[in-house]
Tab-separated table of C-alpha atoms in Angstrom:
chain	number	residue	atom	x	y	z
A	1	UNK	CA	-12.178	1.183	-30.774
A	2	UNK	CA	-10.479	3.251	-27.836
A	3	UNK	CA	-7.188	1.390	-26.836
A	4	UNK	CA	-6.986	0.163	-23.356
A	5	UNK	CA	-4.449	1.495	-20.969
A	6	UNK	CA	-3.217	-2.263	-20.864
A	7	UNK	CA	-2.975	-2.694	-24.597
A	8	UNK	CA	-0.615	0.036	-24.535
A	9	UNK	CA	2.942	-2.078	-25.505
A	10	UNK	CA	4.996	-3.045	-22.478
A	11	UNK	CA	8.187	-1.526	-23.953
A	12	UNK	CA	10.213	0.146	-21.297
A	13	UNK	CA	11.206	3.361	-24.077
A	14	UNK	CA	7.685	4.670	-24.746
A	15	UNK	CA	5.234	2.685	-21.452
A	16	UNK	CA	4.882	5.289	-18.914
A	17	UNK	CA	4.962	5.008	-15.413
A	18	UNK	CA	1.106	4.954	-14.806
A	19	UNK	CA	1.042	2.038	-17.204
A	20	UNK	CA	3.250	0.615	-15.383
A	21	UNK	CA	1.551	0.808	-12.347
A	22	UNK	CA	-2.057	-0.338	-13.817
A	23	UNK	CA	-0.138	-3.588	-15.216
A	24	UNK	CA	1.159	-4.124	-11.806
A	25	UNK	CA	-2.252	-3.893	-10.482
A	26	UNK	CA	-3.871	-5.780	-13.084
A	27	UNK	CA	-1.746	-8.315	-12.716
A	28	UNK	CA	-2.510	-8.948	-9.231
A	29	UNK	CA	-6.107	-8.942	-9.598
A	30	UNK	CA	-6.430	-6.255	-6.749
A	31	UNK	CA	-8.970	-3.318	-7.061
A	32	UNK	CA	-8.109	0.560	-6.844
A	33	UNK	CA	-10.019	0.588	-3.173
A	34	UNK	CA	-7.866	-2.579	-2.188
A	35	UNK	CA	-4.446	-0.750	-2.737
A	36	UNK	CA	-6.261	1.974	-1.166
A	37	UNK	CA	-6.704	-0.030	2.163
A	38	UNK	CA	-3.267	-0.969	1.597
A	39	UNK	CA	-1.420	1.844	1.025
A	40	UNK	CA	-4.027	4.975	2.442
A	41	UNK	CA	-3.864	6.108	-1.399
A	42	UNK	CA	-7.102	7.233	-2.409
A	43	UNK	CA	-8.708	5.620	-4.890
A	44	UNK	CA	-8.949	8.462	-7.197
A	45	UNK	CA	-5.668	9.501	-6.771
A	46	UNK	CA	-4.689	5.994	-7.564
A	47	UNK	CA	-6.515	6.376	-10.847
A	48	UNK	CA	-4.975	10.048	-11.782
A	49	UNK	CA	-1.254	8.064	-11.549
A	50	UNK	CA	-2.457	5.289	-14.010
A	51	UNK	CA	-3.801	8.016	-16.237
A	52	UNK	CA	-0.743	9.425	-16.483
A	53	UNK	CA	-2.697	12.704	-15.326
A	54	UNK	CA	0.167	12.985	-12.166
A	55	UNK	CA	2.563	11.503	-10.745
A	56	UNK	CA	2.937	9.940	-7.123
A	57	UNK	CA	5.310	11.172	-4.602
A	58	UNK	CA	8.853	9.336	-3.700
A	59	UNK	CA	7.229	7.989	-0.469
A	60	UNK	CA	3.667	7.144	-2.332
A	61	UNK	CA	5.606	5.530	-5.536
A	62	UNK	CA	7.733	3.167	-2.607
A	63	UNK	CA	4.291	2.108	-0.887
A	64	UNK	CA	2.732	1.299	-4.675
A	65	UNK	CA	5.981	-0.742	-5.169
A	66	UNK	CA	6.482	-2.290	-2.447
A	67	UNK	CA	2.647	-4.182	-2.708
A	68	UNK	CA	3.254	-4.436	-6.520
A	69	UNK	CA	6.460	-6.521	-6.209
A	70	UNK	CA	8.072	-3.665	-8.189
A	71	UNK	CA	11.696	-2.444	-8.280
A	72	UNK	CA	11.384	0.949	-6.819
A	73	UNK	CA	14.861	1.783	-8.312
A	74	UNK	CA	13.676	1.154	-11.126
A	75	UNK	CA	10.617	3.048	-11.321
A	76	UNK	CA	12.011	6.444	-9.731
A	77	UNK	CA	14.317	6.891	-12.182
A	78	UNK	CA	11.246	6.388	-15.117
A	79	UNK	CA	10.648	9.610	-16.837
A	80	UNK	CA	11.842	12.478	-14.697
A	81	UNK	CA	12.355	10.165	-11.121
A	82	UNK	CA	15.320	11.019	-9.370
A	83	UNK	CA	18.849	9.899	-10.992
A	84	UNK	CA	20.308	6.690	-9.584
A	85	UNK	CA	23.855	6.758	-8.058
A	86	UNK	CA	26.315	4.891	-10.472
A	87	UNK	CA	27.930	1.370	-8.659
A	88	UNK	CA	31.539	0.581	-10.517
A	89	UNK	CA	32.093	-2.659	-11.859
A	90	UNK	CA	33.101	-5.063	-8.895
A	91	UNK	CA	36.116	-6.759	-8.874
A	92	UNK	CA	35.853	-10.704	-8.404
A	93	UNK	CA	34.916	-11.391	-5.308
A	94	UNK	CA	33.246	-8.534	-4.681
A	95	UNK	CA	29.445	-7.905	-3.848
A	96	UNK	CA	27.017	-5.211	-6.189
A	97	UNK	CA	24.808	-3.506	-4.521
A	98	UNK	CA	21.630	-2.670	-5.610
A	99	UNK	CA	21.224	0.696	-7.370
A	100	UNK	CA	19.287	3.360	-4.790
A	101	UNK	CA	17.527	6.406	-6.225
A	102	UNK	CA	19.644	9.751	-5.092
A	103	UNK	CA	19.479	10.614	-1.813
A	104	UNK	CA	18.972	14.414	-1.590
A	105	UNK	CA	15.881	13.957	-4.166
A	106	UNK	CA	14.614	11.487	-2.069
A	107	UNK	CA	15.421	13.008	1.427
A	108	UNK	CA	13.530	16.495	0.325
A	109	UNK	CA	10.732	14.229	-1.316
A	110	UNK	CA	10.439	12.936	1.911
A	111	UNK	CA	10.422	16.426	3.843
A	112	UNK	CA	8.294	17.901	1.374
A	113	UNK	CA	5.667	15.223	2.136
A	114	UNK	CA	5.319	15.668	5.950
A	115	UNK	CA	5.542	19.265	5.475
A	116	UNK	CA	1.860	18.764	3.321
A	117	UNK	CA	0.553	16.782	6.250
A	118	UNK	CA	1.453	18.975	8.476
A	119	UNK	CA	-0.380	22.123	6.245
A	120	UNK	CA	-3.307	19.488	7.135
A	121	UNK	CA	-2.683	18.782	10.637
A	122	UNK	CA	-1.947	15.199	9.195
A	123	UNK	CA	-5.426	14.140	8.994
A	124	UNK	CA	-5.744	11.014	7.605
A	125	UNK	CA	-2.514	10.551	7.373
A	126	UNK	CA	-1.181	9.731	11.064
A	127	UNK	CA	0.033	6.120	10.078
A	128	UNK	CA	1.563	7.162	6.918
A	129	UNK	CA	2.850	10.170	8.757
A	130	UNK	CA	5.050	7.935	11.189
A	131	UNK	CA	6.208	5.351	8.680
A	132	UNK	CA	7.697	8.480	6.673
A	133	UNK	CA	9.294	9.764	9.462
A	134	UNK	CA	11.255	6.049	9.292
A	135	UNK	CA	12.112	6.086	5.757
A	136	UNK	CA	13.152	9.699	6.212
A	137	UNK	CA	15.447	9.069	9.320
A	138	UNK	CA	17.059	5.812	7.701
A	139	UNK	CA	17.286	7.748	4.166
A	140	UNK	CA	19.272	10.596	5.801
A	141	UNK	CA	22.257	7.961	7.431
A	142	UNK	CA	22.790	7.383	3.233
A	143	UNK	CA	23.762	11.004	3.748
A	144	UNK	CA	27.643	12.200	3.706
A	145	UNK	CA	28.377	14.433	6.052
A	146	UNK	CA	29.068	17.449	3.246
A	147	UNK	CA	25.101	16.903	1.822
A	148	UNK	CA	23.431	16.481	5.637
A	149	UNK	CA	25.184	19.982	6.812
A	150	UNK	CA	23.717	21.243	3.244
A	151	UNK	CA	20.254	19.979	4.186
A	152	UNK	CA	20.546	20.923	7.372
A	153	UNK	CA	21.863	24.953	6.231
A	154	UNK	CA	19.055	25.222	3.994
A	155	UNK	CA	16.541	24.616	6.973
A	156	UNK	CA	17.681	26.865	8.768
A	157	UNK	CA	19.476	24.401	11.537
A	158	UNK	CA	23.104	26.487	11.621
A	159	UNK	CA	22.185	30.010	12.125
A	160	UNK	CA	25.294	30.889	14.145
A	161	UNK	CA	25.889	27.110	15.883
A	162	UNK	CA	27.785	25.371	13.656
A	163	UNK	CA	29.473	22.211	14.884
A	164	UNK	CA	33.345	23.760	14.085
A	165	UNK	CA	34.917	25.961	11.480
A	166	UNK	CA	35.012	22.945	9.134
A	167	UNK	CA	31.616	21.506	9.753
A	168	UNK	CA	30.468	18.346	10.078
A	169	UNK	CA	33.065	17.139	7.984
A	170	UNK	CA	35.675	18.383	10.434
A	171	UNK	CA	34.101	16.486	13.385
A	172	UNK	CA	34.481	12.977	11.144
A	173	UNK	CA	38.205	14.305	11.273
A	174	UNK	CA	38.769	14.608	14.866
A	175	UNK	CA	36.325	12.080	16.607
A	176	UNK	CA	34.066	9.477	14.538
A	177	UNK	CA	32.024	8.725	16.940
A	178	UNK	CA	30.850	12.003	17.934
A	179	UNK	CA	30.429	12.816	14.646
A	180	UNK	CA	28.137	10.208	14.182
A	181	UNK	CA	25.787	11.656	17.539
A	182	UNK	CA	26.161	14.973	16.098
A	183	UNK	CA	24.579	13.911	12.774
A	184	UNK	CA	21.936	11.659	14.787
A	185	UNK	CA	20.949	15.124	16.544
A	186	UNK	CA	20.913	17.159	13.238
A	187	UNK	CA	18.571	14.517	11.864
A	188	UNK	CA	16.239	14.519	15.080
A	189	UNK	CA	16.126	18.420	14.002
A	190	UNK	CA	15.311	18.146	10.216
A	191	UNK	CA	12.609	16.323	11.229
A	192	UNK	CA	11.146	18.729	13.670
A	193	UNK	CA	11.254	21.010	11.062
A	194	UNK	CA	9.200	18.951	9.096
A	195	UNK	CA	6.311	18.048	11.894
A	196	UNK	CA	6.798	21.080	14.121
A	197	UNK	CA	7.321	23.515	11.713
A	198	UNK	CA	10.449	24.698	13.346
A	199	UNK	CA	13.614	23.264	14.629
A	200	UNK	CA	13.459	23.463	18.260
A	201	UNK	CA	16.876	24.732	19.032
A	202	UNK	CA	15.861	27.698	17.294
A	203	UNK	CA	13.008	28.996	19.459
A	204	UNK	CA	13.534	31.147	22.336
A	205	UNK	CA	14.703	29.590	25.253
A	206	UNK	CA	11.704	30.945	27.617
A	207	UNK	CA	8.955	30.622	25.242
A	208	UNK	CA	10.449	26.614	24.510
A	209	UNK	CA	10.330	26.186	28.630
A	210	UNK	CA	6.666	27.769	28.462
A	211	UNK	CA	5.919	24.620	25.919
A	212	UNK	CA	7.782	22.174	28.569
A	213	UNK	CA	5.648	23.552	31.862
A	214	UNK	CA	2.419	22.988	29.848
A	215	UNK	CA	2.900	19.716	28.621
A	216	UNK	CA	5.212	17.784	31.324
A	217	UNK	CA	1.809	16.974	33.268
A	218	UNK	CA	0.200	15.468	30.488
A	219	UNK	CA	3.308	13.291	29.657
A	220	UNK	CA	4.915	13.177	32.932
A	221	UNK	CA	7.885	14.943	31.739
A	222	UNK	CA	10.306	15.450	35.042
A	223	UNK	CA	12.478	18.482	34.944
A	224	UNK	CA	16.272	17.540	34.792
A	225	UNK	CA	16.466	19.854	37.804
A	226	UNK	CA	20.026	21.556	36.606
A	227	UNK	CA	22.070	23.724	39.229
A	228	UNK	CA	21.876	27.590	38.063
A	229	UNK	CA	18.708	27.435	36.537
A	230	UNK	CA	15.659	29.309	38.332
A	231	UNK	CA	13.603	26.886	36.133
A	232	UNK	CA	15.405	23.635	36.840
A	233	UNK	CA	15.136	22.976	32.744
A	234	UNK	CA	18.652	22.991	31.891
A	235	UNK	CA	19.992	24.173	28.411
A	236	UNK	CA	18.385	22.833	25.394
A	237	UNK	CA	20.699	19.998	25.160
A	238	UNK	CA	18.958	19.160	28.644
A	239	UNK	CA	15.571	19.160	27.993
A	240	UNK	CA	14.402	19.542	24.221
A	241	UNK	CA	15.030	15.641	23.713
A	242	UNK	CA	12.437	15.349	26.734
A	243	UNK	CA	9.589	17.337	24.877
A	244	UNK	CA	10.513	16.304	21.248
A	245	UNK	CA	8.239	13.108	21.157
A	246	UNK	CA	5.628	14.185	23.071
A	247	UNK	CA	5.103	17.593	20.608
A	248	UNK	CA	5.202	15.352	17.588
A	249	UNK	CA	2.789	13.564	19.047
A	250	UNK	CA	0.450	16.058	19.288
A	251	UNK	CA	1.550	17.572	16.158
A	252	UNK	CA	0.223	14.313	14.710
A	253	UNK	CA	-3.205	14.203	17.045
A	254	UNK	CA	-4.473	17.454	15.137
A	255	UNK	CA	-3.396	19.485	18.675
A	256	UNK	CA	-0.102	20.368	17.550
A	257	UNK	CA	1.538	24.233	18.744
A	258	UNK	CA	2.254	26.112	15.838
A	259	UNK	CA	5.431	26.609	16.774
A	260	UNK	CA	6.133	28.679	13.271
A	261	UNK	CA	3.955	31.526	14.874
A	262	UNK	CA	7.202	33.788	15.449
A	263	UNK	CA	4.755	35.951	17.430
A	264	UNK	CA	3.913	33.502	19.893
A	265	UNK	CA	7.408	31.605	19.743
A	266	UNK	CA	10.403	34.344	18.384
A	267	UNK	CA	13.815	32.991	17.635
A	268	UNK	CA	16.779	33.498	20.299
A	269	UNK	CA	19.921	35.720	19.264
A	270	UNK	CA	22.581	33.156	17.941
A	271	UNK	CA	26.010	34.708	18.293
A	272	UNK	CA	27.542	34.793	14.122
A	273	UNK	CA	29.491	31.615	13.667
A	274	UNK	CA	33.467	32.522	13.984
């Protein structure tokens, strides 16, 4: 007689994480096409994880957990998961907080998923698509300022504008609370990345306005109308936040630019950071 995926032992040293899962599932009496409904997981998919044959994504294994009842903790750090920051031993009085996979792993998880969608032009995946860029913005404020400037370095955000000679780090050092904008802006760009395919500060200033003059109709943008420029766009501070939402939106509608196309959208000079 075969043995059943559920007769496996429940012993947390040799059960794997698709066993795991199929208890969970079992337990609630819920088929593979339910969770599918519930979490846009495909059935199939779904099946491969309990198999053992793969394993989900960061954002897929949260969704699983989160209508299982399961500590997600827990299960990222099964097998090969992402390693869970260490919390000291209170002292009395004091409150423990709950154990959180590590961020980095779980930030580039996160980027690495909407990256796929995008390969896709997020079909299917729209709702998922927008609930990821939520986890992703709220996983990135777990950030210190040290690993966000290394997240942001590796795509590509400080190409000859970095914040100060000493970083992010330095602006937490002079002023908190524009540190804490700056970062909010770096984020906002880490994310284009992921849905645009390019951070936005990075594309030539002409070829950006271009993008703003075709679109502001359609989402009645209004120029900011700056003194001493032709255009009346301002600088990018002045008018990328204006076009941000409404590209992502049609990133995610399947009608997305592709603003990687270096062709169609080259990168301005950045003057080497001092």
């Amino acid at each position: 007689m075969v043995k059943q995926v559920r007769d496996l032992p429940e012993n947390d040293a040799i059960a794997t994480m698709g066993v795991k899962l199929r208890n969970a599932r079992d337990e609630l009496g819920i088929s593979r096409a339910k969770v599918q409904d519930e979490t846009g997981i495909p059935a199939k998919t779904l099946e491969h994880y309990e198999a053992g044959a793969s394993e989900p994504t960061l954002t897929r294994l949260k969704a699983l957990c989160d209508l299982y009842k399961l500590p997600f903790g827990e299960m990222a750090g099964t097998e090969e998961g992402p390693k869970k920051i260490a919390v000291e031993t209170p002292k009395e009085g004091e409150t423990v907080p709950e154990e959180v996979p590590g961020g980095m792993v779980v930030v580039e998880a996160m980027l690495d998923e909407l990256t796929a969608f995008r390969a896709v032009g997020f079909d299917g995946a729209q709702r998922r698509a927008m609930a990821l860029v939520d986890e992703l913005t709220t996983a990135m404020k777990r950030l210190e300022s040290d690993e966000l400037e290394a997240l942001a370095e590796a795509r590509g955000l400080f190409e000859g504008d970095r914040p100060t000679a000493d970083g992010i780090f330095g602006l937490f050092v002079e002023d908190i609370d524009e540190a804490q904008r700056f970062c909010g802006l770096v984020e906002e760009r880490i994310v284009d990345t992921a849905i645009l395919g390019a951070d936005l500060y990075t594309i030539d200033r002409e070829a950006l306005v271009t993008v703003a003059d075709d679109i502001k109709d359609e989402f009645d943008i209004e120029e900011p109308r700056f003194l001493g420029w032709s255009d009346c766009w301002g600088d990018y501070a002045e008018f990328v936040p204006l076009i941000r939402d409404p590209l992502r939106k049609l990133a995610l509608m399947g009608k997305g630019m592709d603003l990687a196309n270096l062709d169609q959208f080259p990168r301005r000079e950045l003057e080497a950071a001092a």
